[in-house]
mmCIF file of C-alpha atoms in Angstrom:
data_model
loop_
_atom_site.group_PDB
_atom_site.id
_atom_site.type_symbol
_atom_site.label_atom_id
_atom_site.label_comp_id
_atom_site.label_asym_id
_atom_site.label_seq_id
_atom_site.Cartn_x
_atom_site.Cartn_y
_atom_site.Cartn_z
ATOM 1 C CA MET A 1 -0.064 -0.097 -0.253
ATOM 2 C CA GLU A 2 3.150 2.198 0.933
ATOM 3 C CA ASP A 3 4.077 1.501 -2.569
ATOM 4 C CA PHE A 4 1.295 2.312 -4.511
ATOM 5 C CA SER A 5 1.319 5.672 -2.445
ATOM 6 C CA ARG A 6 4.345 6.567 -3.326
ATOM 7 C CA ARG A 7 4.277 5.735 -7.543
ATOM 8 C CA ARG A 8 1.081 8.081 -6.765
ATOM 9 C CA MET A 9 2.792 10.895 -5.549
ATOM 10 C CA LEU A 10 5.403 10.529 -7.408
ATOM 11 C CA PHE A 11 3.399 10.446 -10.937
ATOM 12 C CA ALA A 12 1.707 13.802 -9.333
ATOM 13 C CA SER A 13 4.808 14.764 -8.622
ATOM 14 C CA GLY A 14 5.735 14.590 -12.479
ATOM 15 C CA ALA A 15 3.416 16.274 -13.624
ATOM 16 C CA LEU A 16 2.838 19.131 -11.675
ATOM 17 C CA GLY A 17 5.805 20.411 -13.286
ATOM 18 C CA ALA A 18 4.146 21.056 -16.429
ATOM 19 C CA PHE A 19 1.900 24.146 -14.839
ATOM 20 C CA GLY A 20 4.710 25.933 -13.664
ATOM 21 C CA VAL A 21 5.737 27.454 -10.564
ATOM 22 C CA LEU A 22 2.219 28.655 -9.283
ATOM 23 C CA GLY A 23 1.263 25.302 -9.101
ATOM 24 C CA ALA A 24 4.335 24.274 -7.774
ATOM 25 C CA ALA A 25 4.256 26.747 -4.873
ATOM 26 C CA SER A 26 -0.214 26.487 -4.355
ATOM 27 C CA SER A 27 0.656 22.874 -4.440
ATOM 28 C CA ALA A 28 3.752 22.855 -1.022
ATOM 29 C CA ARG A 29 1.164 25.813 0.129
ATOM 30 C CA ALA A 30 -1.337 22.273 0.509
ATOM 31 C CA ARG A 31 1.503 19.918 2.001
ATOM 32 C CA SER A 32 2.653 22.146 4.570
ATOM 33 C CA LEU A 33 -0.430 22.899 5.943
ATOM 34 C CA TRP A 34 -0.847 18.689 6.675
ATOM 35 C CA THR A 35 -0.348 18.333 10.552
ATOM 36 C CA TRP A 36 -2.911 16.854 12.110
ATOM 37 C CA SER A 37 -2.035 13.577 13.856
ATOM 38 C CA PRO A 38 -3.771 10.428 13.198
ATOM 39 C CA ASN A 39 -3.433 9.837 17.104
ATOM 40 C CA GLY A 40 -6.325 11.243 17.067
ATOM 41 C CA SER A 41 -8.239 9.146 14.195
ATOM 42 C CA VAL A 42 -10.758 6.063 14.599
ATOM 43 C CA ALA A 43 -7.584 4.157 14.056
ATOM 44 C CA GLY A 44 -5.867 5.580 17.145
ATOM 45 C CA ARG A 45 -2.647 5.284 14.998
ATOM 46 C CA GLY A 46 -1.597 5.625 11.253
ATOM 47 C CA ALA A 47 1.763 6.410 8.662
ATOM 48 C CA GLY A 48 0.490 10.192 8.955
ATOM 49 C CA LEU A 49 1.045 10.546 5.203
ATOM 50 C CA ASP A 50 -0.541 14.228 3.907
ATOM 51 C CA PRO A 51 -3.533 13.303 2.478
ATOM 52 C CA GLU A 52 -2.799 15.424 0.031
ATOM 53 C CA TRP A 53 -0.792 12.558 -1.400
ATOM 54 C CA VAL A 54 -3.368 9.834 -1.038
ATOM 55 C CA TRP A 55 -6.198 8.653 -3.357
ATOM 56 C CA ASP A 56 -8.517 5.466 -3.213
ATOM 57 C CA GLU A 57 -5.906 2.362 -4.459
ATOM 58 C CA GLU A 58 -8.719 0.191 -3.567
ATOM 59 C CA ALA A 59 -10.567 1.841 -6.061
ATOM 60 C CA ASP A 60 -9.259 3.677 -8.942
ATOM 61 C CA PRO A 61 -7.740 0.739 -10.833
ATOM 62 C CA VAL A 62 -10.921 -0.585 -10.808
ATOM 63 C CA LEU A 63 -13.180 1.837 -12.526
ATOM 64 C CA ALA A 64 -10.431 3.254 -14.643
ATOM 65 C CA ALA A 65 -10.162 -0.876 -15.825
ATOM 66 C CA VAL A 66 -14.017 -0.665 -16.115
ATOM 67 C CA ILE A 67 -14.041 2.466 -18.504
ATOM 68 C CA GLU A 68 -11.199 1.974 -20.737
ATOM 69 C CA ARG A 69 -12.929 -1.378 -21.555
ATOM 70 C CA GLY A 70 -16.286 0.709 -22.228
ATOM 71 C CA ASP A 71 -18.235 -1.567 -19.507
ATOM 72 C CA VAL A 72 -19.998 2.015 -18.323
ATOM 73 C CA PRO A 73 -22.699 1.196 -19.272
ATOM 74 C CA LYS A 74 -23.010 -2.284 -18.331
ATOM 75 C CA ALA A 75 -22.216 -1.795 -15.010
ATOM 76 C CA ASN A 76 -24.573 0.709 -14.435
ATOM 77 C CA GLU A 77 -27.489 -1.460 -15.945
ATOM 78 C CA ALA A 78 -26.505 -3.695 -12.909
ATOM 79 C CA LEU A 79 -26.001 -1.291 -10.107
ATOM 80 C CA ARG A 80 -29.739 0.109 -10.546
ATOM 81 C CA GLU A 81 -31.095 -2.972 -9.397
ATOM 82 C CA TRP A 82 -29.162 -2.563 -6.238
ATOM 83 C CA THR A 83 -30.714 -0.108 -3.598
ATOM 84 C CA ARG A 84 -30.761 -2.137 -0.286
ATOM 85 C CA ASN A 85 -27.912 -2.344 2.208
ATOM 86 C CA ASP A 86 -29.102 -6.543 2.369
ATOM 87 C CA GLN A 87 -28.990 -7.175 -0.977
ATOM 88 C CA PRO A 88 -26.911 -8.981 -2.866
ATOM 89 C CA LEU A 89 -24.614 -7.576 -5.590
ATOM 90 C CA PRO A 90 -26.609 -7.858 -8.860
ATOM 91 C CA SER A 91 -25.079 -10.807 -11.420
ATOM 92 C CA GLY A 92 -24.616 -8.366 -14.088
ATOM 93 C CA LEU A 93 -21.092 -6.782 -12.902
ATOM 94 C CA PRO A 94 -18.138 -6.712 -14.041
ATOM 95 C CA ALA A 95 -16.517 -9.783 -12.451
ATOM 96 C CA ASP A 96 -13.550 -7.165 -10.849
ATOM 97 C CA LEU A 97 -15.682 -3.963 -9.557
ATOM 98 C CA ARG A 98 -17.961 -6.955 -8.637
ATOM 99 C CA ASP A 99 -15.301 -8.255 -5.906
ATOM 100 C CA PHE A 100 -14.047 -4.697 -4.612
ATOM 101 C CA MET A 101 -17.369 -3.785 -4.246
ATOM 102 C CA GLU A 102 -17.932 -7.042 -1.700
ATOM 103 C CA GLU A 103 -15.359 -5.742 -0.066
ATOM 104 C CA ALA A 104 -16.015 -2.061 -0.156
ATOM 105 C CA ARG A 105 -19.545 -2.288 1.244
ATOM 106 C CA ARG A 106 -18.613 -4.279 4.310
ATOM 107 C CA LEU A 107 -19.005 -2.470 7.755
ATOM 108 C CA PRO A 108 -16.112 -1.284 10.627
ATOM 109 C CA SER A 109 -14.884 -3.347 12.815
ATOM 110 C CA TRP A 110 -15.238 0.498 14.765
ATOM 111 C CA ALA A 111 -19.103 0.707 13.738
ATOM 112 C CA ASP A 112 -21.299 0.812 16.858
ATOM 113 C CA GLU A 113 -25.074 0.262 16.024
ATOM 114 C CA LYS A 114 -25.899 2.342 19.453
ATOM 115 C CA LYS A 115 -24.821 5.184 18.346
ATOM 116 C CA LEU A 116 -25.768 4.488 14.600
ATOM 117 C CA ALA A 117 -29.365 3.979 16.264
ATOM 118 C CA ALA A 118 -28.599 7.666 17.864
ATOM 119 C CA ALA A 119 -27.877 9.214 15.163
ATOM 120 C CA ALA A 120 -31.470 8.230 13.538
ATOM 121 C CA GLN A 121 -33.523 9.291 16.388
ATOM 122 C CA PHE A 122 -31.174 12.570 16.335
ATOM 123 C CA THR A 123 -32.027 13.490 12.760
ATOM 124 C CA LYS A 124 -35.981 12.616 13.712
ATOM 125 C CA LYS A 125 -35.630 15.079 16.203
ATOM 126 C CA LYS A 126 -33.654 17.790 14.799
ATOM 127 C CA GLY A 127 -33.972 17.499 10.671
ATOM 128 C CA ILE A 128 -35.513 20.963 9.955
ATOM 129 C CA TYR A 129 -32.236 22.151 11.164
ATOM 130 C CA THR A 130 -30.257 19.522 9.781
ATOM 131 C CA GLY A 131 -32.586 19.830 6.481
ATOM 132 C CA ALA A 132 -31.617 23.147 6.266
ATOM 133 C CA LEU A 133 -27.782 23.184 6.874
ATOM 134 C CA TYR A 134 -27.431 20.683 4.852
ATOM 135 C CA GLY A 135 -28.895 22.511 1.926
ATOM 136 C CA LEU A 136 -28.723 26.477 2.315
ATOM 137 C CA GLY A 137 -25.293 26.030 4.476
ATOM 138 C CA SER A 138 -22.854 22.942 2.835
ATOM 139 C CA GLY A 139 -24.641 23.267 -0.598
ATOM 140 C CA LEU A 140 -23.666 26.706 -1.176
ATOM 141 C CA MET A 141 -20.352 25.997 0.530
ATOM 142 C CA SER A 142 -19.405 23.429 -1.674
ATOM 143 C CA THR A 143 -19.039 26.355 -4.172
ATOM 144 C CA ALA A 144 -16.418 28.312 -2.464
ATOM 145 C CA ILE A 145 -14.364 24.883 -2.027
ATOM 146 C CA PRO A 146 -11.879 25.730 -4.920
ATOM 147 C CA ARG A 147 -11.381 21.621 -5.424
ATOM 148 C CA GLU A 148 -14.729 20.783 -5.304
ATOM 149 C CA ALA A 149 -16.184 23.617 -7.857
ATOM 150 C CA ARG A 150 -14.571 23.127 -10.427
ATOM 151 C CA ALA A 151 -14.424 18.871 -9.962
ATOM 152 C CA VAL A 152 -18.424 19.462 -10.080
ATOM 153 C CA TYR A 153 -18.023 22.038 -13.246
ATOM 154 C CA TYR A 154 -16.497 20.465 -15.526
ATOM 155 C CA SER A 155 -17.557 16.310 -14.533
ATOM 156 C CA LYS A 156 -20.227 14.765 -16.410
ATOM 157 C CA GLY A 157 -22.563 15.929 -13.392
ATOM 158 C CA GLY A 158 -21.995 19.474 -14.251
ATOM 159 C CA ALA A 159 -23.566 19.685 -17.398
ATOM 160 C CA ASP A 160 -27.076 18.866 -15.635
ATOM 161 C CA MET A 161 -26.918 20.682 -11.856
ATOM 162 C CA LYS A 162 -30.564 19.645 -11.405
ATOM 163 C CA ASP A 163 -29.324 16.232 -11.350
ATOM 164 C CA ARG A 164 -26.482 16.618 -9.608
ATOM 165 C CA ILE A 165 -28.150 18.557 -6.722
ATOM 166 C CA ALA A 166 -31.055 15.395 -7.109
ATOM 167 C CA LYS A 167 -27.422 12.938 -6.093
ATOM 168 C CA THR A 168 -26.483 15.450 -3.080
ATOM 169 C CA ALA A 169 -29.308 15.703 -1.460
ATOM 170 C CA GLN A 170 -29.842 11.385 -2.274
ATOM 171 C CA LEU A 171 -26.594 11.268 0.507
ATOM 172 C CA GLY A 172 -27.587 14.183 2.772
ATOM 173 C CA TYR A 173 -31.301 11.866 3.024
ATOM 174 C CA ASP A 174 -30.046 8.092 3.095
ATOM 175 C CA VAL A 175 -27.248 9.696 6.183
ATOM 176 C CA GLY A 176 -29.958 10.634 8.320
ATOM 177 C CA ASP A 177 -32.529 7.895 7.582
ATOM 178 C CA LEU A 178 -33.970 6.111 10.002
ATOM 179 C CA ASP A 179 -32.498 2.568 8.541
ATOM 180 C CA ALA A 180 -29.442 4.235 6.958
ATOM 181 C CA TYR A 181 -26.713 1.529 8.252
ATOM 182 C CA GLN A 182 -29.927 -1.400 8.890
ATOM 183 C CA PRO A 183 -29.853 -4.283 6.408
ATOM 184 C CA GLN A 184 -33.643 -2.559 4.589
ATOM 185 C CA GLY A 185 -31.598 0.782 4.256
ATOM 186 C CA GLY A 186 -29.977 2.168 1.655
ATOM 187 C CA MET A 187 -26.201 4.112 3.149
ATOM 188 C CA VAL A 188 -24.173 1.589 2.573
ATOM 189 C CA VAL A 189 -25.659 1.454 -1.003
ATOM 190 C CA THR A 190 -24.967 5.232 -1.914
ATOM 191 C CA ALA A 191 -21.713 5.116 -0.363
ATOM 192 C CA VAL A 192 -20.103 2.743 -2.549
ATOM 193 C CA LYS A 193 -21.520 4.049 -5.546
ATOM 194 C CA THR A 194 -20.517 7.528 -4.198
ATOM 195 C CA ARG A 195 -17.034 6.324 -4.066
ATOM 196 C CA LEU A 196 -17.083 4.648 -7.093
ATOM 197 C CA VAL A 197 -18.217 8.033 -8.582
ATOM 198 C CA HIS A 198 -15.340 9.377 -7.384
ATOM 199 C CA ALA A 199 -12.617 6.804 -8.681
ATOM 200 C CA ALA A 200 -13.923 7.321 -12.130
ATOM 201 C CA VAL A 201 -14.319 11.311 -11.975
ATOM 202 C CA ARG A 202 -10.420 10.402 -10.728
ATOM 203 C CA HIS A 203 -9.413 8.493 -14.246
ATOM 204 C CA LEU A 204 -11.680 11.145 -16.080
ATOM 205 C CA LEU A 205 -10.839 14.450 -15.175
ATOM 206 C CA PRO A 206 -7.642 14.513 -15.736
ATOM 207 C CA GLN A 207 -8.397 14.342 -19.213
ATOM 208 C CA SER A 208 -10.932 17.634 -19.026
ATOM 209 C CA PRO A 209 -9.068 20.432 -20.591
ATOM 210 C CA GLY A 210 -10.891 22.909 -19.082
ATOM 211 C CA TRP A 211 -10.301 21.179 -15.269
ATOM 212 C CA SER A 212 -6.770 21.213 -16.371
ATOM 213 C CA ARG A 213 -6.483 24.710 -17.104
ATOM 214 C CA THR A 214 -8.201 25.417 -13.484
ATOM 215 C CA ASN A 215 -6.414 22.714 -11.307
ATOM 216 C CA GLY A 216 -4.298 24.998 -9.707
ATOM 217 C CA GLY A 217 -1.604 21.920 -10.144
ATOM 218 C CA GLN A 218 -3.620 19.048 -8.585
ATOM 219 C CA ALA A 219 -2.120 16.390 -11.012
ATOM 220 C CA ILE A 220 -5.023 13.894 -9.890
ATOM 221 C CA PRO A 221 -8.499 15.386 -8.106
ATOM 222 C CA ILE A 222 -10.734 14.271 -5.200
ATOM 223 C CA SER A 223 -7.636 13.260 -2.976
ATOM 224 C CA GLN A 224 -8.335 11.871 0.755
ATOM 225 C CA ALA A 225 -7.720 15.924 1.530
ATOM 226 C CA ASP A 226 -10.301 17.160 -0.476
ATOM 227 C CA ILE A 227 -12.726 14.297 -0.005
ATOM 228 C CA MET A 228 -12.144 15.888 4.479
ATOM 229 C CA VAL A 229 -12.793 18.514 3.643
ATOM 230 C CA THR A 230 -16.436 18.464 2.034
ATOM 231 C CA TRP A 231 -16.958 15.736 5.387
ATOM 232 C CA HIS A 232 -15.757 18.656 7.421
ATOM 233 C CA SER A 233 -18.461 20.914 5.090
ATOM 234 C CA LEU A 234 -21.046 18.687 6.728
ATOM 235 C CA SER A 235 -20.767 17.338 9.924
ATOM 236 C CA THR A 236 -19.020 19.410 11.684
ATOM 237 C CA PHE A 237 -19.597 22.220 10.205
ATOM 238 C CA VAL A 238 -23.723 21.449 11.300
ATOM 239 C CA MET A 239 -22.605 20.162 14.558
ATOM 240 C CA SER A 240 -20.748 23.771 14.872
ATOM 241 C CA LYS A 241 -23.769 26.094 13.667
ATOM 242 C CA LEU A 242 -26.059 23.640 16.251
ATOM 243 C CA LYS A 243 -23.817 25.361 19.049
ATOM 244 C CA ASP A 244 -23.850 28.642 17.239
ATOM 245 C CA TRP A 245 -27.765 28.193 17.461
ATOM 246 C CA ARG A 246 -28.197 27.144 20.563
ATOM 247 C CA VAL A 247 -30.140 23.368 19.605
ATOM 248 C CA PRO A 248 -30.111 21.155 22.585
ATOM 249 C CA VAL A 249 -27.974 18.172 21.886
ATOM 250 C CA SER A 250 -27.555 15.721 24.169
ATOM 251 C CA ALA A 251 -24.304 14.136 24.304
ATOM 252 C CA ALA A 252 -25.881 10.430 22.884
ATOM 253 C CA GLU A 253 -27.024 12.650 19.704
ATOM 254 C CA SER A 254 -24.002 14.267 19.316
ATOM 255 C CA ASP A 255 -22.175 10.977 19.687
ATOM 256 C CA GLY A 256 -24.160 9.822 17.384
ATOM 257 C CA PHE A 257 -24.172 12.171 14.967
ATOM 258 C CA LEU A 258 -20.382 11.706 14.922
ATOM 259 C CA HIS A 259 -20.311 8.341 14.129
ATOM 260 C CA VAL A 260 -22.845 7.805 11.454
ATOM 261 C CA TRP A 261 -20.505 10.457 9.085
ATOM 262 C CA GLN A 262 -17.132 7.968 10.299
ATOM 263 C CA VAL A 263 -18.376 5.338 9.235
ATOM 264 C CA THR A 264 -19.727 6.551 6.418
ATOM 265 C CA ALA A 265 -16.158 8.379 5.664
ATOM 266 C CA HIS A 266 -15.163 4.897 5.452
ATOM 267 C CA LEU A 267 -17.512 3.275 3.193
ATOM 268 C CA LEU A 268 -16.750 6.481 1.353
ATOM 269 C CA GLY A 269 -12.973 5.320 0.922
ATOM 270 C CA VAL A 270 -11.569 7.558 3.941
ATOM 271 C CA GLN A 271 -8.796 5.759 5.508
ATOM 272 C CA ASP A 272 -9.299 5.222 9.010
ATOM 273 C CA GLU A 273 -6.063 6.981 9.715
ATOM 274 C CA TYR A 274 -7.644 10.564 8.612
ATOM 275 C CA ILE A 275 -11.247 9.794 10.255
ATOM 276 C CA PRO A 276 -11.160 12.375 13.569
ATOM 277 C CA ALA A 277 -12.299 10.046 16.695
ATOM 278 C CA SER A 278 -13.432 12.816 18.863
ATOM 279 C CA TRP A 279 -15.813 16.054 17.478
ATOM 280 C CA ASP A 280 -12.403 18.108 19.063
ATOM 281 C CA GLU A 281 -9.993 16.421 16.410
ATOM 282 C CA ALA A 282 -12.559 16.747 13.927
ATOM 283 C CA HIS A 283 -12.295 20.685 14.609
ATOM 284 C CA ALA A 284 -9.339 20.396 14.954
ATOM 285 C CA GLN A 285 -8.593 18.673 11.379
ATOM 286 C CA SER A 286 -11.305 21.315 10.358
ATOM 287 C CA ARG A 287 -9.385 24.348 11.276
ATOM 288 C CA GLN A 288 -6.176 23.304 8.981
ATOM 289 C CA VAL A 289 -7.757 21.873 5.709
ATOM 290 C CA LEU A 290 -11.233 23.240 5.541
ATOM 291 C CA ASP A 291 -10.982 27.099 7.086
ATOM 292 C CA PRO A 292 -8.071 27.990 4.718
ATOM 293 C CA VAL A 293 -9.272 26.866 1.285
ATOM 294 C CA LEU A 294 -12.545 28.835 0.926
ATOM 295 C CA ALA A 295 -12.026 31.449 -1.812
ATOM 296 C CA SER A 296 -13.891 32.249 -4.881
ATOM 297 C CA THR A 297 -13.769 31.357 -8.525
ATOM 298 C CA PRO A 298 -15.371 31.614 -11.756
ATOM 299 C CA GLU A 299 -17.015 28.131 -11.921
ATOM 300 C CA GLY A 300 -16.928 28.531 -7.949
ATOM 301 C CA VAL A 301 -20.003 31.706 -8.730
ATOM 302 C CA GLU A 302 -21.657 30.473 -11.645
ATOM 303 C CA LEU A 303 -22.729 27.575 -10.018
ATOM 304 C CA THR A 304 -24.614 29.182 -7.003
ATOM 305 C CA ASP A 305 -26.361 31.433 -9.484
ATOM 306 C CA VAL A 306 -26.825 27.743 -10.819
ATOM 307 C CA LEU A 307 -28.057 26.628 -7.149
ATOM 308 C CA LEU A 308 -29.998 29.232 -6.327
ATOM 309 C CA ASP A 309 -32.082 29.499 -9.783
ATOM 310 C CA ILE A 310 -33.262 25.079 -9.016
ATOM 311 C CA VAL A 311 -34.034 25.967 -5.689
ATOM 312 C CA ALA A 312 -36.111 29.224 -7.142
ATOM 313 C CA GLU A 313 -37.482 26.812 -9.178
ATOM 314 C CA LEU A 314 -38.915 25.165 -5.666
ATOM 315 C CA ASP A 315 -39.528 27.481 -4.056
ATOM 316 C CA ALA A 316 -43.144 27.266 -2.200
ATOM 317 C CA GLY A 317 -43.129 30.907 -0.299
ATOM 318 C CA LEU A 318 -38.847 30.163 -0.124
ATOM 319 C CA THR A 319 -38.492 33.691 -2.410
ATOM 320 C CA ARG A 320 -34.489 34.161 -3.619
ATOM 321 C CA PRO A 321 -33.326 37.011 -1.451
ATOM 322 C CA LEU A 322 -34.753 34.856 1.165
ATOM 323 C CA ILE A 323 -32.132 32.097 0.173
ATOM 324 C CA ASN A 324 -29.374 34.670 -0.081
ATOM 325 C CA ALA A 325 -30.444 36.231 3.153
ATOM 326 C CA PHE A 326 -31.012 32.777 5.555
ATOM 327 C CA SER A 327 -28.000 31.309 3.954
ATOM 328 C CA ARG A 328 -25.799 34.528 4.608
ATOM 329 C CA TYR A 329 -26.885 34.244 8.341
ATOM 330 C CA THR A 330 -25.458 30.145 8.221
ATOM 331 C CA LEU A 331 -22.675 30.795 6.832
ATOM 332 C CA GLY A 332 -21.236 34.513 7.454
ATOM 333 C CA ASP A 333 -20.922 37.456 4.683
ATOM 334 C CA ARG A 334 -17.265 36.717 4.270
ATOM 335 C CA THR A 335 -18.410 33.049 2.663
ATOM 336 C CA GLY A 336 -21.499 34.921 0.806
ATOM 337 C CA ASP A 337 -19.363 37.453 -0.509
ATOM 338 C CA LEU A 338 -16.785 35.159 -1.717
ATOM 339 C CA ILE A 339 -19.823 32.750 -4.021
ATOM 340 C CA GLY A 340 -22.019 36.191 -5.268
ATOM 341 C CA LEU A 341 -24.514 35.800 -2.363
ATOM 342 C CA ASP A 342 -26.610 39.120 -2.892
ATOM 343 C CA ARG A 343 -27.135 41.368 0.781
ATOM 344 C CA GLU A 344 -30.740 41.793 1.790
ATOM 345 C CA PRO A 345 -31.332 44.367 3.767
ATOM 346 C CA PHE A 346 -34.759 43.318 4.625
ATOM 347 C CA TRP A 347 -34.509 40.015 5.577
ATOM 348 C CA GLN A 348 -30.822 40.002 6.728
ATOM 349 C CA PRO A 349 -32.079 41.588 9.930
ATOM 350 C CA LEU A 350 -35.300 39.835 10.046
ATOM 351 C CA ILE A 351 -33.650 36.102 10.565
ATOM 352 C CA GLY A 352 -31.181 37.545 12.033
ATOM 353 C CA ALA A 353 -33.385 38.045 14.838
ATOM 354 C CA ALA A 354 -35.891 35.921 14.123
ATOM 355 C CA TRP A 355 -33.564 32.532 13.603
ATOM 356 C CA PRO A 356 -32.999 32.583 16.988
ATOM 357 C CA LEU A 357 -36.362 32.983 18.802
ATOM 358 C CA LEU A 358 -37.610 30.485 16.658
ATOM 359 C CA VAL A 359 -34.774 27.405 17.737
ATOM 360 C CA ALA A 360 -36.212 28.253 20.907
ATOM 361 C CA PHE A 361 -39.739 28.323 20.943
ATOM 362 C CA ARG A 362 -39.179 24.451 18.545
ATOM 363 C CA GLU A 363 -36.843 23.802 22.185
ATOM 364 C CA GLY A 364 -39.480 24.518 23.767
ATOM 365 C CA LEU A 365 -37.686 27.805 25.421
ATOM 366 C CA ILE A 366 -39.912 30.611 25.130
ATOM 367 C CA PRO A 367 -43.177 30.613 24.306
ATOM 368 C CA ARG A 368 -44.887 31.305 21.130
ATOM 369 C CA PRO A 369 -45.955 35.402 21.319
ATOM 370 C CA LEU A 370 -42.737 36.065 22.322
ATOM 371 C CA VAL A 371 -41.908 35.189 18.360
ATOM 372 C CA PRO A 372 -42.895 38.077 15.824
ATOM 373 C CA GLU A 373 -45.152 36.917 13.429
ATOM 374 C CA ALA A 374 -43.133 37.439 10.648
ATOM 375 C CA ALA A 375 -40.517 34.534 12.008
ATOM 376 C CA TRP A 376 -43.421 32.304 10.820
ATOM 377 C CA THR A 377 -42.894 32.969 7.356
ATOM 378 C CA VAL A 378 -39.137 32.596 7.313
ATOM 379 C CA GLU A 379 -39.851 29.165 9.470
ATOM 380 C CA GLU A 380 -42.469 27.775 7.188
ATOM 381 C CA ALA A 381 -40.455 28.401 3.787
ATOM 382 C CA ILE A 382 -37.462 26.875 5.568
ATOM 383 C CA ARG A 383 -39.388 23.953 6.124
ATOM 384 C CA ARG A 384 -40.273 23.678 3.349
ATOM 385 C CA PHE A 385 -37.625 23.503 0.965
ATOM 386 C CA VAL A 386 -36.269 20.627 3.625
ATOM 387 C CA LEU A 387 -38.900 18.203 2.799
ATOM 388 C CA LEU A 388 -38.748 19.005 -0.987
ATOM 389 C CA PHE A 389 -35.116 19.448 -0.773
ATOM 390 C CA LEU A 390 -34.628 15.758 1.123
ATOM 391 C CA SER A 391 -38.052 14.485 -1.169
ATOM 392 C CA GLU A 392 -35.420 15.201 -3.739
ATOM 393 C CA GLY A 393 -32.992 12.650 -2.783
ATOM 394 C CA ARG A 394 -35.797 9.445 -3.651
ATOM 395 C CA GLY A 395 -35.417 7.794 -6.455
ATOM 396 C CA ILE A 396 -32.899 9.177 -7.748
ATOM 397 C CA ARG A 397 -29.818 7.288 -9.872
ATOM 398 C CA LEU A 398 -25.768 7.208 -8.779
ATOM 399 C CA GLU A 399 -24.462 5.894 -12.129
ATOM 400 C CA ILE A 400 -20.574 5.558 -12.691
ATOM 401 C CA PRO A 401 -19.588 8.994 -15.186
ATOM 402 C CA ASP A 402 -17.525 7.269 -18.421
ATOM 403 C CA THR A 403 -16.902 11.100 -19.851
ATOM 404 C CA ASN A 404 -16.646 14.502 -18.563
ATOM 405 C CA ARG A 405 -18.711 17.994 -19.266
ATOM 406 C CA PRO A 406 -19.510 18.450 -22.240
ATOM 407 C CA ALA A 407 -17.375 21.219 -24.049
#
């Protein structure tokens, strides 16, 4: 395994030279950020190799072979039959892909059924907050993560953002489902299929002229570091905002929410030595890998506009100005400026004053008369958005791409 990682590092280093001094400086900065110790991981130990230079050595060669053989249509047709955790893998899968998936679908030995059950109950109780944060927080934050924005924009999914958002919603829906990792659930399926998509994109994107021009010297996309950046934009960010909003969360619920995301990271192909063992370790890692990388890109700004237009289509009273204001309230003005969110002089102060009161009312901390009437417009709009966001995640097909975004 270490030899393979070294080979990938050498390949990346060799390809890096073609991008000049600026690209090398960018990658050097990325490497110098990593000081997080594997002692704080679920594994409790590790080699400590910078995840910037680690990809997915099990999935990547398999998916590259599937694509090069022209087996993607055959694989996708078979994968449509696999929808539940307890189902056997379809017989129509290519043999090498099937063998990989049999291993990839296994829960880690450290998975804890009680913690996973606590996570499901947590989402059941706090779903309006997590749904709003996934959709109008994490979803929009992703456009301020340059590598993620460019990978989405130049990959096949970037050509149909409505479908892409629905597929993202699938993961948010499944990870919070009451049966997520139960035999009758679907989170194992969603995570493994997402891992396949990531491996395919790693093979395809280096062939994209658009991505190659803008990748900042990264020869291979979606490194282990990149996956953890996205992981923190979901799990760590959501827990941080719940604390900021003073949403009561018990120790069992907090541990359960962390655990469901730990298991998810493992099933997405992240090595255990990079998965934080506690919220303290998660916040420490997030400060290293997520906070410093937020930046504006033309692709990110364009994707933000597309995302907001898609949400505005759903509307149900959630107007675009309200979306802008709530997202700014959730993400902060710095990130809002990076992704081009409009400032809303009417909605921003109203949400800033009303949302804490709505949270306090929902948690039984204050009586309804203390909540201003206008605040219920915000509450109803967010509630409807969460329902629509989650419903988009049903009946969506996660499929292996075989091409990049058309020019």
